[in-house]
């Protein structure tokens, strides 16, 4: 039995441009309604670093241009309706300043995993406390239990694992097997334990399994695929958006930051592009690349096929509970994506014996722990 978990990275453009009403609230509202139509749940991964900036802006200027109140209302209403809200952190926002309609971020804090332990610890503690303070009045049992780093930056892992464990976070969901980045953020997840089966992470390496560890990795589902699998209309839209909202270089040209929405390669182009010298296009075409189950960028047929491959390969007897984690961004939830996603949701809803919808908070209940332990031993 695959438990389908839609995780949504809730944020404005990565270069600090844009407004939450258009990029977060309106599309998330449509997404919540679409999920509800099919009995699905959404796990909103709220970038609390930027939400705290929107709060500060409102208090300082006496104007809610960044829709702080509407964001809190949306998160509360999501919890009220059985969805989930968990933690996402773009660390470069903590020292950001507002300038000419844009948030100018602190690029020295862009790489979350590269920060000192004390700084990471403070960020996680501050953000977790914020989510619990706004959501517990709605649901007294609410707990912030899951985390995803901006740009999947959890390598090196030691400081991140320690801080997550210190704050009683049970789940990290930043890793996707085969993922690899070089630049301002660096990681190589090619040796990650599994593309789908959760594992308890090693203290100093989230890709590795250590059954005595207390933090679980629930990876974003991924496969290694040829470049053709990346060519969908939604992905081309994403690439166009990335070029339109480039990060301003401002003397930071040595950094490999190319785009706003995909600073170090959230878009397919950055995912598969050769190095900055333009070399290696042939190699790029011939190699296989990490393909994530992204519900805004993949077509519904691609997602259904991936679901079936995962089901056949990892749960042939359908007797285990396996999370199938998808990732998405509200700013990419176009009308076309909405129609496409409806098709995928309908497919899942029509096969209740094979698929169930869940949230990260939901799967963190008591039952899954022994099931996953047992399952991970039988990989
Ligand atoms: Zn993000």
JSON list of N, CA and C in Angstrom, two decimals, residues 8-15 45-50 86-94 105-107 109-115 120 123-124 127 146-156 160 164 172-176 181 184-187 189 206 220 238 247 260-266 292 327 329 331:
[
{"chain": "A", "resi": 8, "resn": "UNK", "atom": "N", "xyz": [4.09, 20.56, -0.40]},
{"chain": "A", "resi": 8, "resn": "UNK", "atom": "CA", "xyz": [4.07, 21.80, -1.19]},
{"chain": "A", "resi": 8, "resn": "UNK", "atom": "C", "xyz": [5.01, 22.83, -0.56]},
{"chain": "A", "resi": 9, "resn": "UNK", "atom": "N", "xyz": [6.09, 23.19, -1.25]},
{"chain": "A", "resi": 9, "resn": "UNK", "atom": "CA", "xyz": [7.02, 24.19, -0.73]},
{"chain": "A", "resi": 9, "resn": "UNK", "atom": "C", "xyz": [6.40, 25.58, -0.92]},
{"chain": "A", "resi": 10, "resn": "UNK", "atom": "N", "xyz": [5.94, 26.14, 0.19]},
{"chain": "A", "resi": 10, "resn": "UNK", "atom": "CA", "xyz": [5.07, 27.33, 0.22]},
{"chain": "A", "resi": 10, "resn": "UNK", "atom": "C", "xyz": [5.94, 28.57, 0.36]},
{"chain": "A", "resi": 11, "resn": "UNK", "atom": "N", "xyz": [6.14, 29.29, -0.77]},
{"chain": "A", "resi": 11, "resn": "UNK", "atom": "CA", "xyz": [7.12, 30.38, -0.79]},
{"chain": "A", "resi": 11, "resn": "UNK", "atom": "C", "xyz": [6.90, 31.27, -2.00]},
{"chain": "A", "resi": 12, "resn": "UNK", "atom": "N", "xyz": [7.50, 32.50, -1.98]},
{"chain": "A", "resi": 12, "resn": "UNK", "atom": "CA", "xyz": [7.49, 33.36, -3.16]},
{"chain": "A", "resi": 12, "resn": "UNK", "atom": "C", "xyz": [8.69, 32.98, -4.04]},
{"chain": "A", "resi": 13, "resn": "UNK", "atom": "N", "xyz": [9.02, 33.81, -5.03]},
{"chain": "A", "resi": 13, "resn": "UNK", "atom": "CA", "xyz": [10.17, 33.50, -5.89]},
{"chain": "A", "resi": 13, "resn": "UNK", "atom": "C", "xyz": [11.47, 33.48, -5.08]},
{"chain": "A", "resi": 14, "resn": "UNK", "atom": "N", "xyz": [12.37, 32.61, -5.46]},
{"chain": "A", "resi": 14, "resn": "UNK", "atom": "CA", "xyz": [13.62, 32.44, -4.72]},
{"chain": "A", "resi": 14, "resn": "UNK", "atom": "C", "xyz": [14.51, 33.68, -4.71]},
{"chain": "A", "resi": 15, "resn": "UNK", "atom": "N", "xyz": [14.31, 34.60, -5.67]},
{"chain": "A", "resi": 15, "resn": "UNK", "atom": "CA", "xyz": [15.14, 35.81, -5.68]},
{"chain": "A", "resi": 15, "resn": "UNK", "atom": "C", "xyz": [14.51, 36.94, -4.86]},
{"chain": "A", "resi": 45, "resn": "UNK", "atom": "N", "xyz": [4.59, 22.81, 3.18]},
{"chain": "A", "resi": 45, "resn": "UNK", "atom": "CA", "xyz": [5.91, 23.00, 3.78]},
{"chain": "A", "resi": 45, "resn": "UNK", "atom": "C", "xyz": [6.15, 24.52, 3.80]},
{"chain": "A", "resi": 46, "resn": "UNK", "atom": "N", "xyz": [5.78, 25.14, 4.91]},
{"chain": "A", "resi": 46, "resn": "UNK", "atom": "CA", "xyz": [5.78, 26.61, 4.98]},
{"chain": "A", "resi": 46, "resn": "UNK", "atom": "C", "xyz": [7.19, 27.15, 5.24]},
{"chain": "A", "resi": 47, "resn": "UNK", "atom": "N", "xyz": [7.65, 28.02, 4.33]},
{"chain": "A", "resi": 47, "resn": "UNK", "atom": "CA", "xyz": [8.95, 28.66, 4.56]},
{"chain": "A", "resi": 47, "resn": "UNK", "atom": "C", "xyz": [8.75, 29.75, 5.62]},
{"chain": "A", "resi": 48, "resn": "UNK", "atom": "N", "xyz": [8.98, 29.35, 6.86]},
{"chain": "A", "resi": 48, "resn": "UNK", "atom": "CA", "xyz": [8.72, 30.26, 7.98]},
{"chain": "A", "resi": 48, "resn": "UNK", "atom": "C", "xyz": [9.68, 31.45, 7.98]},
{"chain": "A", "resi": 49, "resn": "UNK", "atom": "N", "xyz": [10.89, 31.28, 7.44]},
{"chain": "A", "resi": 49, "resn": "UNK", "atom": "CA", "xyz": [11.84, 32.40, 7.41]},
{"chain": "A", "resi": 49, "resn": "UNK", "atom": "C", "xyz": [11.24, 33.58, 6.67]},
{"chain": "A", "resi": 50, "resn": "UNK", "atom": "N", "xyz": [10.62, 33.33, 5.52]},
{"chain": "A", "resi": 50, "resn": "UNK", "atom": "CA", "xyz": [10.04, 34.47, 4.80]},
{"chain": "A", "resi": 50, "resn": "UNK", "atom": "C", "xyz": [8.73, 34.93, 5.42]},
{"chain": "A", "resi": 86, "resn": "UNK", "atom": "N", "xyz": [3.97, 21.71, 7.65]},
{"chain": "A", "resi": 86, "resn": "UNK", "atom": "CA", "xyz": [5.27, 21.38, 8.25]},
{"chain": "A", "resi": 86, "resn": "UNK", "atom": "C", "xyz": [6.30, 22.41, 7.81]},
{"chain": "A", "resi": 87, "resn": "UNK", "atom": "N", "xyz": [7.54, 22.18, 8.19]},
{"chain": "A", "resi": 87, "resn": "UNK", "atom": "CA", "xyz": [8.55, 23.25, 8.13]},
{"chain": "A", "resi": 87, "resn": "UNK", "atom": "C", "xyz": [9.49, 23.17, 6.93]},
{"chain": "A", "resi": 88, "resn": "UNK", "atom": "N", "xyz": [9.61, 24.34, 6.29]},
{"chain": "A", "resi": 88, "resn": "UNK", "atom": "CA", "xyz": [10.57, 24.53, 5.19]},
{"chain": "A", "resi": 88, "resn": "UNK", "atom": "C", "xyz": [11.34, 25.79, 5.58]},
{"chain": "A", "resi": 89, "resn": "UNK", "atom": "N", "xyz": [12.65, 25.83, 5.34]},
{"chain": "A", "resi": 89, "resn": "UNK", "atom": "CA", "xyz": [13.40, 27.03, 5.74]},
{"chain": "A", "resi": 89, "resn": "UNK", "atom": "C", "xyz": [14.33, 27.49, 4.60]},
{"chain": "A", "resi": 90, "resn": "UNK", "atom": "N", "xyz": [14.11, 28.72, 4.15]},
{"chain": "A", "resi": 90, "resn": "UNK", "atom": "CA", "xyz": [15.09, 29.39, 3.27]},
{"chain": "A", "resi": 90, "resn": "UNK", "atom": "C", "xyz": [15.90, 30.31, 4.18]},
{"chain": "A", "resi": 91, "resn": "UNK", "atom": "N", "xyz": [17.04, 29.82, 4.60]},
{"chain": "A", "resi": 91, "resn": "UNK", "atom": "CA", "xyz": [17.79, 30.50, 5.66]},
{"chain": "A", "resi": 91, "resn": "UNK", "atom": "C", "xyz": [18.26, 31.91, 5.27]},
{"chain": "A", "resi": 92, "resn": "UNK", "atom": "N", "xyz": [18.39, 32.19, 3.98]},
{"chain": "A", "resi": 92, "resn": "UNK", "atom": "CA", "xyz": [18.88, 33.51, 3.55]},
{"chain": "A", "resi": 92, "resn": "UNK", "atom": "C", "xyz": [17.88, 34.63, 3.82]},
{"chain": "A", "resi": 93, "resn": "UNK", "atom": "N", "xyz": [16.65, 34.29, 4.25]},
{"chain": "A", "resi": 93, "resn": "UNK", "atom": "CA", "xyz": [15.65, 35.32, 4.54]},
{"chain": "A", "resi": 93, "resn": "UNK", "atom": "C", "xyz": [15.79, 35.93, 5.93]},
{"chain": "A", "resi": 94, "resn": "UNK", "atom": "N", "xyz": [16.44, 35.25, 6.85]},
{"chain": "A", "resi": 94, "resn": "UNK", "atom": "CA", "xyz": [16.45, 35.78, 8.22]},
{"chain": "A", "resi": 94, "resn": "UNK", "atom": "C", "xyz": [17.05, 37.18, 8.30]},
{"chain": "A", "resi": 105, "resn": "UNK", "atom": "N", "xyz": [18.24, 39.17, 0.00]},
{"chain": "A", "resi": 105, "resn": "UNK", "atom": "CA", "xyz": [18.59, 38.17, 1.01]},
{"chain": "A", "resi": 105, "resn": "UNK", "atom": "C", "xyz": [20.07, 38.18, 1.37]},
{"chain": "A", "resi": 106, "resn": "UNK", "atom": "N", "xyz": [20.38, 37.50, 2.45]},
{"chain": "A", "resi": 106, "resn": "UNK", "atom": "CA", "xyz": [21.76, 37.39, 2.92]},
{"chain": "A", "resi": 106, "resn": "UNK", "atom": "C", "xyz": [22.35, 36.11, 2.29]},
{"chain": "A", "resi": 107, "resn": "UNK", "atom": "N", "xyz": [23.09, 36.32, 1.19]},
{"chain": "A", "resi": 107, "resn": "UNK", "atom": "CA", "xyz": [23.58, 35.15, 0.43]},
{"chain": "A", "resi": 107, "resn": "UNK", "atom": "C", "xyz": [24.60, 34.35, 1.22]},
{"chain": "A", "resi": 109, "resn": "UNK", "atom": "N", "xyz": [24.12, 33.27, 3.98]},
{"chain": "A", "resi": 109, "resn": "UNK", "atom": "CA", "xyz": [23.36, 32.25, 4.73]},
{"chain": "A", "resi": 109, "resn": "UNK", "atom": "C", "xyz": [22.48, 31.41, 3.80]},
{"chain": "A", "resi": 110, "resn": "UNK", "atom": "N", "xyz": [22.80, 31.43, 2.53]},
{"chain": "A", "resi": 110, "resn": "UNK", "atom": "CA", "xyz": [21.96, 30.72, 1.55]},
{"chain": "A", "resi": 110, "resn": "UNK", "atom": "C", "xyz": [22.05, 29.20, 1.70]},
{"chain": "A", "resi": 111, "resn": "UNK", "atom": "N", "xyz": [23.25, 28.72, 1.98]},
{"chain": "A", "resi": 111, "resn": "UNK", "atom": "CA", "xyz": [23.46, 27.27, 2.07]},
{"chain": "A", "resi": 111, "resn": "UNK", "atom": "C", "xyz": [23.20, 26.80, 3.51]},
{"chain": "A", "resi": 112, "resn": "UNK", "atom": "N", "xyz": [22.00, 26.32, 3.76]},
{"chain": "A", "resi": 112, "resn": "UNK", "atom": "CA", "xyz": [21.56, 25.98, 5.11]},
{"chain": "A", "resi": 112, "resn": "UNK", "atom": "C", "xyz": [22.53, 25.02, 5.81]},
{"chain": "A", "resi": 113, "resn": "UNK", "atom": "N", "xyz": [22.90, 23.93, 5.13]},
{"chain": "A", "resi": 113, "resn": "UNK", "atom": "CA", "xyz": [23.74, 22.91, 5.78]},
{"chain": "A", "resi": 113, "resn": "UNK", "atom": "C", "xyz": [25.14, 23.42, 6.06]},
{"chain": "A", "resi": 114, "resn": "UNK", "atom": "N", "xyz": [25.54, 24.50, 5.40]},
{"chain": "A", "resi": 114, "resn": "UNK", "atom": "CA", "xyz": [26.89, 25.03, 5.60]},
{"chain": "A", "resi": 114, "resn": "UNK", "atom": "C", "xyz": [26.98, 25.96, 6.80]},
{"chain": "A", "resi": 115, "resn": "UNK", "atom": "N", "xyz": [25.86, 26.24, 7.46]},
{"chain": "A", "resi": 115, "resn": "UNK", "atom": "CA", "xyz": [25.87, 27.18, 8.59]},
{"chain": "A", "resi": 115, "resn": "UNK", "atom": "C", "xyz": [26.36, 26.47, 9.87]},
{"chain": "A", "resi": 120, "resn": "UNK", "atom": "N", "xyz": [21.91, 27.07, 12.87]},
{"chain": "A", "resi": 120, "resn": "UNK", "atom": "CA", "xyz": [20.89, 26.12, 12.38]},
{"chain": "A", "resi": 120, "resn": "UNK", "atom": "C", "xyz": [19.90, 25.81, 13.50]},
{"chain": "A", "resi": 123, "resn": "UNK", "atom": "N", "xyz": [17.53, 28.68, 14.07]},
{"chain": "A", "resi": 123, "resn": "UNK", "atom": "CA", "xyz": [16.54, 28.80, 12.98]},
{"chain": "A", "resi": 123, "resn": "UNK", "atom": "C", "xyz": [15.44, 27.75, 13.12]},
{"chain": "A", "resi": 124, "resn": "UNK", "atom": "N", "xyz": [15.82, 26.52, 13.37]},
{"chain": "A", "resi": 124, "resn": "UNK", "atom": "CA", "xyz": [14.82, 25.45, 13.48]},
{"chain": "A", "resi": 124, "resn": "UNK", "atom": "C", "xyz": [13.92, 25.69, 14.69]},
{"chain": "A", "resi": 127, "resn": "UNK", "atom": "N", "xyz": [11.48, 28.68, 14.07]},
{"chain": "A", "resi": 127, "resn": "UNK", "atom": "CA", "xyz": [10.44, 28.39, 13.07]},
{"chain": "A", "resi": 127, "resn": "UNK", "atom": "C", "xyz": [9.44, 27.36, 13.60]},
{"chain": "A", "resi": 146, "resn": "UNK", "atom": "N", "xyz": [8.16, 17.59, 10.88]},
{"chain": "A", "resi": 146, "resn": "UNK", "atom": "CA", "xyz": [8.87, 17.30, 9.63]},
{"chain": "A", "resi": 146, "resn": "UNK", "atom": "C", "xyz": [9.51, 18.55, 9.05]},
{"chain": "A", "resi": 147, "resn": "UNK", "atom": "N", "xyz": [10.59, 18.34, 8.32]},
{"chain": "A", "resi": 147, "resn": "UNK", "atom": "CA", "xyz": [11.41, 19.45, 7.83]},
{"chain": "A", "resi": 147, "resn": "UNK", "atom": "C", "xyz": [11.92, 19.18, 6.42]},
{"chain": "A", "resi": 148, "resn": "UNK", "atom": "N", "xyz": [11.99, 20.28, 5.61]},
{"chain": "A", "resi": 148, "resn": "UNK", "atom": "CA", "xyz": [12.71, 20.22, 4.33]},
{"chain": "A", "resi": 148, "resn": "UNK", "atom": "C", "xyz": [13.56, 21.48, 4.21]},
{"chain": "A", "resi": 149, "resn": "UNK", "atom": "N", "xyz": [14.83, 21.31, 3.89]},
{"chain": "A", "resi": 149, "resn": "UNK", "atom": "CA", "xyz": [15.73, 22.46, 3.71]},
{"chain": "A", "resi": 149, "resn": "UNK", "atom": "C", "xyz": [15.54, 23.05, 2.32]},
{"chain": "A", "resi": 150, "resn": "UNK", "atom": "N", "xyz": [15.71, 24.38, 2.22]},
{"chain": "A", "resi": 150, "resn": "UNK", "atom": "CA", "xyz": [15.70, 25.03, 0.91]},
{"chain": "A", "resi": 150, "resn": "UNK", "atom": "C", "xyz": [16.82, 24.45, 0.06]},
{"chain": "A", "resi": 151, "resn": "UNK", "atom": "N", "xyz": [16.56, 24.27, -1.20]},
{"chain": "A", "resi": 151, "resn": "UNK", "atom": "CA", "xyz": [17.55, 23.72, -2.14]},
{"chain": "A", "resi": 151, "resn": "UNK", "atom": "C", "xyz": [18.07, 22.36, -1.70]},
{"chain": "A", "resi": 152, "resn": "UNK", "atom": "N", "xyz": [17.25, 21.64, -0.89]},
{"chain": "A", "resi": 152, "resn": "UNK", "atom": "CA", "xyz": [17.59, 20.28, -0.42]},
{"chain": "A", "resi": 152, "resn": "UNK", "atom": "C", "xyz": [18.95, 20.24, 0.27]},
{"chain": "A", "resi": 153, "resn": "UNK", "atom": "N", "xyz": [19.31, 21.36, 0.91]},
{"chain": "A", "resi": 153, "resn": "UNK", "atom": "CA", "xyz": [20.66, 21.47, 1.45]},
{"chain": "A", "resi": 153, "resn": "UNK", "atom": "C", "xyz": [20.78, 20.84, 2.85]},
{"chain": "A", "resi": 154, "resn": "UNK", "atom": "N", "xyz": [21.07, 19.54, 2.89]},
{"chain": "A", "resi": 154, "resn": "UNK", "atom": "CA", "xyz": [21.29, 18.86, 4.17]},
{"chain": "A", "resi": 154, "resn": "UNK", "atom": "C", "xyz": [22.63, 18.12, 4.17]},
{"chain": "A", "resi": 155, "resn": "UNK", "atom": "N", "xyz": [23.55, 18.61, 3.35]},
{"chain": "A", "resi": 155, "resn": "UNK", "atom": "CA", "xyz": [24.88, 18.00, 3.30]},
{"chain": "A", "resi": 155, "resn": "UNK", "atom": "C", "xyz": [25.94, 19.11, 3.32]},
{"chain": "A", "resi": 156, "resn": "UNK", "atom": "N", "xyz": [26.88, 19.09, 4.27]},
{"chain": "A", "resi": 156, "resn": "UNK", "atom": "CA", "xyz": [27.12, 18.06, 5.28]},
{"chain": "A", "resi": 156, "resn": "UNK", "atom": "C", "xyz": [25.98, 17.99, 6.31]},
{"chain": "A", "resi": 160, "resn": "UNK", "atom": "N", "xyz": [22.87, 19.64, 10.89]},
{"chain": "A", "resi": 160, "resn": "UNK", "atom": "CA", "xyz": [21.43, 19.62, 10.60]},
{"chain": "A", "resi": 160, "resn": "UNK", "atom": "C", "xyz": [20.76, 18.51, 11.41]},
{"chain": "A", "resi": 164, "resn": "UNK", "atom": "N", "xyz": [17.92, 19.09, 14.29]},
{"chain": "A", "resi": 164, "resn": "UNK", "atom": "CA", "xyz": [16.57, 18.54, 14.11]},
{"chain": "A", "resi": 164, "resn": "UNK", "atom": "C", "xyz": [16.20, 17.64, 15.28]},
{"chain": "A", "resi": 172, "resn": "UNK", "atom": "N", "xyz": [12.97, 14.11, 8.22]},
{"chain": "A", "resi": 172, "resn": "UNK", "atom": "CA", "xyz": [13.51, 15.03, 7.22]},
{"chain": "A", "resi": 172, "resn": "UNK", "atom": "C", "xyz": [13.03, 14.52, 5.87]},
{"chain": "A", "resi": 173, "resn": "UNK", "atom": "N", "xyz": [12.67, 15.45, 4.98]},
{"chain": "A", "resi": 173, "resn": "UNK", "atom": "CA", "xyz": [12.27, 15.04, 3.64]},
{"chain": "A", "resi": 173, "resn": "UNK", "atom": "C", "xyz": [12.92, 15.95, 2.59]},
{"chain": "A", "resi": 174, "resn": "UNK", "atom": "N", "xyz": [14.25, 16.08, 2.72]},
{"chain": "A", "resi": 174, "resn": "UNK", "atom": "CA", "xyz": [15.01, 16.93, 1.80]},
{"chain": "A", "resi": 174, "resn": "UNK", "atom": "C", "xyz": [15.71, 16.12, 0.71]},
{"chain": "A", "resi": 175, "resn": "UNK", "atom": "N", "xyz": [15.93, 14.84, 0.97]},
{"chain": "A", "resi": 175, "resn": "UNK", "atom": "CA", "xyz": [16.79, 14.06, 0.06]},
{"chain": "A", "resi": 175, "resn": "UNK", "atom": "C", "xyz": [16.00, 13.42, -1.08]},
{"chain": "A", "resi": 176, "resn": "UNK", "atom": "N", "xyz": [16.59, 13.45, -2.26]},
{"chain": "A", "resi": 176, "resn": "UNK", "atom": "CA", "xyz": [16.08, 12.64, -3.37]},
{"chain": "A", "resi": 176, "resn": "UNK", "atom": "C", "xyz": [17.27, 11.91, -3.97]},
{"chain": "A", "resi": 181, "resn": "UNK", "atom": "N", "xyz": [24.31, 18.46, -6.79]},
{"chain": "A", "resi": 181, "resn": "UNK", "atom": "CA", "xyz": [24.47, 19.87, -7.10]},
{"chain": "A", "resi": 181, "resn": "UNK", "atom": "C", "xyz": [25.88, 20.31, -6.78]},
{"chain": "A", "resi": 184, "resn": "UNK", "atom": "N", "xyz": [26.88, 27.08, -5.02]},
{"chain": "A", "resi": 184, "resn": "UNK", "atom": "CA", "xyz": [26.73, 27.68, -3.69]},
{"chain": "A", "resi": 184, "resn": "UNK", "atom": "C", "xyz": [26.17, 26.64, -2.71]},
{"chain": "A", "resi": 185, "resn": "UNK", "atom": "N", "xyz": [25.36, 25.72, -3.23]},
{"chain": "A", "resi": 185, "resn": "UNK", "atom": "CA", "xyz": [24.90, 24.57, -2.44]},
{"chain": "A", "resi": 185, "resn": "UNK", "atom": "C", "xyz": [25.53, 23.32, -3.07]},
{"chain": "A", "resi": 186, "resn": "UNK", "atom": "N", "xyz": [26.06, 22.47, -2.23]},
{"chain": "A", "resi": 186, "resn": "UNK", "atom": "CA", "xyz": [26.74, 21.27, -2.73]},
{"chain": "A", "resi": 186, "resn": "UNK", "atom": "C", "xyz": [26.16, 20.02, -2.09]},
{"chain": "A", "resi": 187, "resn": "UNK", "atom": "N", "xyz": [25.78, 19.09, -2.93]},
{"chain": "A", "resi": 187, "resn": "UNK", "atom": "CA", "xyz": [25.43, 17.78, -2.36]},
{"chain": "A", "resi": 187, "resn": "UNK", "atom": "C", "xyz": [25.50, 16.72, -3.44]},
{"chain": "A", "resi": 189, "resn": "UNK", "atom": "N", "xyz": [23.59, 13.04, -3.58]},
{"chain": "A", "resi": 189, "resn": "UNK", "atom": "CA", "xyz": [22.73, 12.06, -2.92]},
{"chain": "A", "resi": 189, "resn": "UNK", "atom": "C", "xyz": [22.66, 10.74, -3.71]},
{"chain": "A", "resi": 206, "resn": "UNK", "atom": "N", "xyz": [23.09, 11.96, 6.23]},
{"chain": "A", "resi": 206, "resn": "UNK", "atom": "CA", "xyz": [21.67, 11.66, 6.09]},
{"chain": "A", "resi": 206, "resn": "UNK", "atom": "C", "xyz": [21.38, 10.63, 5.01]},
{"chain": "A", "resi": 220, "resn": "UNK", "atom": "N", "xyz": [12.06, 12.26, -1.09]},
{"chain": "A", "resi": 220, "resn": "UNK", "atom": "CA", "xyz": [11.16, 12.63, -2.19]},
{"chain": "A", "resi": 220, "resn": "UNK", "atom": "C", "xyz": [11.37, 11.54, -3.25]},
{"chain": "A", "resi": 238, "resn": "UNK", "atom": "N", "xyz": [8.21, 26.31, -16.05]},
{"chain": "A", "resi": 238, "resn": "UNK", "atom": "CA", "xyz": [9.06, 26.54, -14.88]},
{"chain": "A", "resi": 238, "resn": "UNK", "atom": "C", "xyz": [10.40, 27.18, -15.29]},
{"chain": "A", "resi": 247, "resn": "UNK", "atom": "N", "xyz": [18.11, 35.64, -10.02]},
{"chain": "A", "resi": 247, "resn": "UNK", "atom": "CA", "xyz": [18.72, 36.28, -8.86]},
{"chain": "A", "resi": 247, "resn": "UNK", "atom": "C", "xyz": [19.68, 37.34, -9.38]},
{"chain": "A", "resi": 260, "resn": "UNK", "atom": "N", "xyz": [15.86, 32.70, -9.92]},
{"chain": "A", "resi": 260, "resn": "UNK", "atom": "CA", "xyz": [15.19, 32.96, -8.65]},
{"chain": "A", "resi": 260, "resn": "UNK", "atom": "C", "xyz": [14.51, 31.71, -8.14]},
{"chain": "A", "resi": 261, "resn": "UNK", "atom": "N", "xyz": [13.65, 31.17, -8.99]},
{"chain": "A", "resi": 261, "resn": "UNK", "atom": "CA", "xyz": [12.82, 30.07, -8.50]},
{"chain": "A", "resi": 261, "resn": "UNK", "atom": "C", "xyz": [13.65, 28.84, -8.34]},
{"chain": "A", "resi": 262, "resn": "UNK", "atom": "N", "xyz": [14.76, 28.83, -9.00]},
{"chain": "A", "resi": 262, "resn": "UNK", "atom": "CA", "xyz": [15.59, 27.64, -8.95]},
{"chain": "A", "resi": 262, "resn": "UNK", "atom": "C", "xyz": [17.03, 28.05, -8.77]},
{"chain": "A", "resi": 263, "resn": "UNK", "atom": "N", "xyz": [17.35, 28.71, -7.64]},
{"chain": "A", "resi": 263, "resn": "UNK", "atom": "CA", "xyz": [18.68, 29.27, -7.50]},
{"chain": "A", "resi": 263, "resn": "UNK", "atom": "C", "xyz": [19.80, 28.29, -7.82]},
{"chain": "A", "resi": 264, "resn": "UNK", "atom": "N", "xyz": [19.74, 27.13, -7.24]},
{"chain": "A", "resi": 264, "resn": "UNK", "atom": "CA", "xyz": [20.80, 26.19, -7.55]},
{"chain": "A", "resi": 264, "resn": "UNK", "atom": "C", "xyz": [20.17, 24.97, -8.19]},
{"chain": "A", "resi": 265, "resn": "UNK", "atom": "N", "xyz": [19.17, 25.26, -9.01]},
{"chain": "A", "resi": 265, "resn": "UNK", "atom": "CA", "xyz": [18.71, 24.18, -9.84]},
{"chain": "A", "resi": 265, "resn": "UNK", "atom": "C", "xyz": [17.49, 23.46, -9.37]},
{"chain": "A", "resi": 266, "resn": "UNK", "atom": "N", "xyz": [16.40, 24.20, -9.13]},
{"chain": "A", "resi": 266, "resn": "UNK", "atom": "CA", "xyz": [15.17, 23.47, -8.87]},
{"chain": "A", "resi": 266, "resn": "UNK", "atom": "C", "xyz": [14.51, 23.13, -10.19]},
{"chain": "A", "resi": 292, "resn": "UNK", "atom": "N", "xyz": [12.48, 13.85, -10.12]},
{"chain": "A", "resi": 292, "resn": "UNK", "atom": "CA", "xyz": [11.68, 13.84, -8.89]},
{"chain": "A", "resi": 292, "resn": "UNK", "atom": "C", "xyz": [10.18, 13.76, -9.22]},
{"chain": "A", "resi": 327, "resn": "UNK", "atom": "N", "xyz": [6.63, 16.33, -4.53]},
{"chain": "A", "resi": 327, "resn": "UNK", "atom": "CA", "xyz": [6.97, 17.71, -4.19]},
{"chain": "A", "resi": 327, "resn": "UNK", "atom": "C", "xyz": [6.29, 18.64, -5.18]},
{"chain": "A", "resi": 329, "resn": "UNK", "atom": "N", "xyz": [5.20, 23.25, -5.91]},
{"chain": "A", "resi": 329, "resn": "UNK", "atom": "CA", "xyz": [5.29, 24.67, -5.54]},
{"chain": "A", "resi": 329, "resn": "UNK", "atom": "C", "xyz": [4.03, 25.37, -6.01]},
{"chain": "A", "resi": 331, "resn": "UNK", "atom": "N", "xyz": [3.51, 28.38, -6.78]},
{"chain": "A", "resi": 331, "resn": "UNK", "atom": "CA", "xyz": [3.74, 29.37, -7.84]},
{"chain": "A", "resi": 331, "resn": "UNK", "atom": "C", "xyz": [3.73, 28.72, -9.24]}
]
